[in-house]
Amino acid sequence: MSALASRMLPFWALVALAACAAILSAAHLFERVGDLAPCALCYKQRQVYWGAGAFALVGFAGTLVFRQIAVKRAVAALLGVAFLIGAIVAMYHVAVEQKWIVAQCDLFGPREIPAFDAQATFDIPACDEVQWAFLGVSMAGWNGLISAALAAASFLVAAAPRPVIEGDA
């Protein structure tokens, strides 16, 4: 495992960026094609991925400019923190969906948002309603698992031994 993590270190920021793009694309696909309106906590989860993706892009550019391995490790570790925050937000959403806790989703914004048409509005579903589930796990649950896996992978990559480059003696 550490050999794989070592090999991933030079381009982990790109892997993280691709993961963020794929997850955000899937979320928008569920919204547009699957007609699943996101709740306020769903938007918070997306914001974490937007932030992590932006940091991954800037971090990758930084690793091209500053080629030290410490910079690559720092980028991977900070991505791990971002994905860990995403996992926490998603698990909070799961706790709200399961009614283990009561969320104050109204603090995140109104439940009805005006659309471009002045006569039309669209409703934001309540955060405690499971909109979609697969294998008994809600979308927030899957997001939490994926975020936790990305956080763990980021921390493993950050802590991996120095990559061995062929030809080094």
Short mmCIF file of C-alpha atoms in Angstrom, two decimals:
data_model
loop_
_atom_site.label_atom_id
_atom_site.label_comp_id
_atom_site.label_asym_id
_atom_site.label_seq_id
_atom_site.Cartn_x
_atom_site.Cartn_y
_atom_site.Cartn_z
CA MET A 1 0.00 0.00 0.00
CA SER A 2 2.79 2.43 0.84
CA ALA A 3 4.41 1.77 -2.56
CA LEU A 4 1.19 2.80 -4.30
CA ALA A 5 0.83 5.85 -2.05
CA SER A 6 4.43 6.82 -2.83
CA ARG A 7 3.75 6.59 -6.54
CA MET A 8 0.59 8.71 -6.15
CA LEU A 9 2.31 11.56 -4.28
CA PRO A 10 3.56 13.51 -7.33
CA PHE A 11 0.10 13.78 -8.86
CA TRP A 12 -2.30 13.26 -5.94
CA ALA A 13 -3.70 16.77 -6.36
CA LEU A 14 -4.82 15.85 -9.89
CA VAL A 15 -6.44 12.64 -8.63
CA ALA A 16 -8.25 14.66 -5.96
CA LEU A 17 -9.33 17.25 -8.55
CA ALA A 18 -10.69 14.48 -10.79
CA ALA A 19 -12.55 12.95 -7.83
CA CYS A 20 -14.11 16.32 -6.95
CA ALA A 21 -15.14 16.88 -10.56
CA ALA A 22 -16.65 13.39 -10.81
CA ILE A 23 -18.58 13.73 -7.55
CA LEU A 24 -19.90 17.19 -8.42
CA SER A 25 -20.86 15.95 -11.89
CA ALA A 26 -22.73 13.02 -10.36
CA ALA A 27 -24.54 15.35 -7.95
CA HIS A 28 -25.62 17.64 -10.79
CA LEU A 29 -26.63 14.63 -12.88
CA PHE A 30 -28.86 13.36 -10.07
CA GLU A 31 -30.34 16.84 -9.80
CA ARG A 32 -30.92 17.49 -13.50
CA VAL A 33 -31.61 14.03 -14.92
CA GLY A 34 -32.90 12.28 -11.81
CA ASP A 35 -34.97 15.32 -10.79
CA LEU A 36 -33.68 15.15 -7.20
CA ALA A 37 -33.71 18.60 -5.65
CA PRO A 38 -30.85 19.13 -3.19
CA CYS A 39 -31.51 20.32 0.34
CA ALA A 40 -29.47 22.93 2.19
CA LEU A 41 -27.07 20.32 3.63
CA CYS A 42 -26.61 18.83 0.14
CA TYR A 43 -25.42 22.25 -1.00
CA LYS A 44 -23.02 22.41 1.96
CA GLN A 45 -21.55 19.07 0.91
CA ARG A 46 -21.09 20.36 -2.63
CA GLN A 47 -19.36 23.48 -1.33
CA VAL A 48 -16.74 21.30 0.35
CA TYR A 49 -16.02 19.57 -2.97
CA TRP A 50 -15.84 22.89 -4.81
CA GLY A 51 -13.36 24.13 -2.22
CA ALA A 52 -11.32 20.92 -2.27
CA GLY A 53 -11.29 20.95 -6.07
CA ALA A 54 -10.13 24.56 -6.20
CA PHE A 55 -7.42 23.81 -3.64
CA ALA A 56 -6.38 20.70 -5.59
CA LEU A 57 -5.97 22.81 -8.74
CA VAL A 58 -3.96 25.49 -6.94
CA GLY A 59 -2.04 22.82 -5.05
CA PHE A 60 -1.10 21.01 -8.24
CA ALA A 61 0.12 24.28 -9.76
CA GLY A 62 2.10 24.86 -6.58
CA THR A 63 3.73 21.45 -6.82
CA LEU A 64 4.82 22.28 -10.37
CA VAL A 65 6.44 25.51 -9.21
CA PHE A 66 7.81 24.23 -5.90
CA ARG A 67 8.97 20.72 -6.64
CA GLN A 68 9.99 19.85 -3.08
CA ILE A 69 8.40 16.70 -1.72
CA ALA A 70 7.35 18.63 1.40
CA VAL A 71 5.05 20.79 -0.73
CA LYS A 72 3.44 17.70 -2.27
CA ARG A 73 2.97 16.18 1.19
CA ALA A 74 1.44 19.41 2.51
CA VAL A 75 -0.99 19.59 -0.42
CA ALA A 76 -2.02 15.95 0.12
CA ALA A 77 -2.45 16.50 3.88
CA LEU A 78 -4.54 19.64 3.39
CA LEU A 79 -6.69 17.81 0.85
CA GLY A 80 -7.12 15.13 3.51
CA VAL A 81 -8.39 17.77 5.93
CA ALA A 82 -10.81 19.11 3.30
CA PHE A 83 -12.17 15.63 2.56
CA LEU A 84 -12.43 14.91 6.29
CA ILE A 85 -14.55 18.05 6.66
CA GLY A 86 -16.68 16.76 3.78
CA ALA A 87 -17.12 13.43 5.56
CA ILE A 88 -18.17 15.21 8.77
CA VAL A 89 -20.74 17.35 6.93
CA ALA A 90 -22.10 14.27 5.14
CA MET A 91 -22.33 12.22 8.34
CA TYR A 92 -24.08 15.14 10.03
CA HIS A 93 -26.57 15.04 7.15
CA VAL A 94 -27.03 11.28 7.68
CA ALA A 95 -27.70 11.91 11.38
CA VAL A 96 -30.33 14.47 10.40
CA GLU A 97 -31.90 12.08 7.87
CA GLN A 98 -32.06 9.32 10.48
CA LYS A 99 -33.59 11.82 12.93
CA TRP A 100 -30.83 11.17 15.45
CA ILE A 101 -30.47 14.94 15.70
CA VAL A 102 -32.63 17.87 14.68
CA ALA A 103 -31.03 20.21 12.18
CA GLN A 104 -31.78 23.85 11.88
CA CYS A 105 -31.69 23.73 8.08
CA ASP A 106 -33.62 26.97 7.90
CA LEU A 107 -30.45 28.64 9.13
CA PHE A 108 -28.90 27.80 5.76
CA GLY A 109 -31.50 29.72 3.81
CA PRO A 110 -35.14 29.88 2.81
CA ARG A 111 -37.06 26.72 1.88
CA GLU A 112 -38.43 28.45 -1.22
CA ILE A 113 -36.19 30.23 -3.68
CA PRO A 114 -37.41 32.48 -6.49
CA ALA A 115 -36.54 31.22 -9.96
CA PHE A 116 -35.59 33.38 -12.93
CA ASP A 117 -39.26 33.76 -13.75
CA ALA A 118 -40.76 36.21 -11.24
CA GLN A 119 -43.92 34.07 -10.99
CA ALA A 120 -42.13 30.77 -10.43
CA THR A 121 -40.39 29.42 -7.35
CA PHE A 122 -38.88 26.07 -6.54
CA ASP A 123 -38.91 24.30 -3.22
CA ILE A 124 -35.87 23.04 -1.38
CA PRO A 125 -36.62 19.72 0.30
CA ALA A 126 -36.21 19.32 4.04
CA CYS A 127 -32.80 18.08 5.16
CA ASP A 128 -34.33 15.21 7.12
CA GLU A 129 -35.95 13.61 4.05
CA VAL A 130 -34.03 10.85 2.26
CA GLN A 131 -34.43 11.68 -1.42
CA TRP A 132 -32.53 8.64 -2.79
CA ALA A 133 -30.92 5.52 -1.37
CA PHE A 134 -28.94 2.60 -2.76
CA LEU A 135 -28.41 -0.59 -0.76
CA GLY A 136 -30.14 1.12 2.15
CA VAL A 137 -27.60 3.97 2.25
CA SER A 138 -28.71 7.51 1.41
CA MET A 139 -26.83 9.76 -0.98
CA ALA A 140 -25.44 11.64 2.03
CA GLY A 141 -24.24 8.32 3.45
CA TRP A 142 -22.48 7.40 0.21
CA ASN A 143 -20.97 10.87 0.09
CA GLY A 144 -19.70 10.44 3.64
CA LEU A 145 -18.09 7.10 2.78
CA ILE A 146 -16.49 8.51 -0.36
CA SER A 147 -15.25 11.61 1.47
CA ALA A 148 -13.82 9.48 4.28
CA ALA A 149 -12.07 7.23 1.75
CA LEU A 150 -10.62 10.27 -0.04
CA ALA A 151 -9.48 11.71 3.30
CA ALA A 152 -7.81 8.43 4.29
CA ALA A 153 -6.14 8.13 0.88
CA SER A 154 -4.93 11.74 1.09
CA PHE A 155 -3.41 11.16 4.52
CA LEU A 156 -1.78 7.90 3.35
CA VAL A 157 -0.28 9.67 0.35
CA ALA A 158 0.94 12.53 2.55
CA ALA A 159 2.62 10.09 4.96
CA ALA A 160 4.01 7.72 2.31
CA PRO A 161 7.75 7.12 2.14
CA ARG A 162 9.73 9.06 -0.43
CA PRO A 163 8.98 7.76 -3.93
CA VAL A 164 11.74 5.66 -5.46
CA ILE A 165 12.61 6.83 -8.94
CA GLU A 166 14.20 4.31 -11.26
CA GLY A 167 17.83 5.10 -11.84
CA ASP A 168 18.39 6.46 -8.30
CA ALA A 169 21.21 4.69 -6.53
#
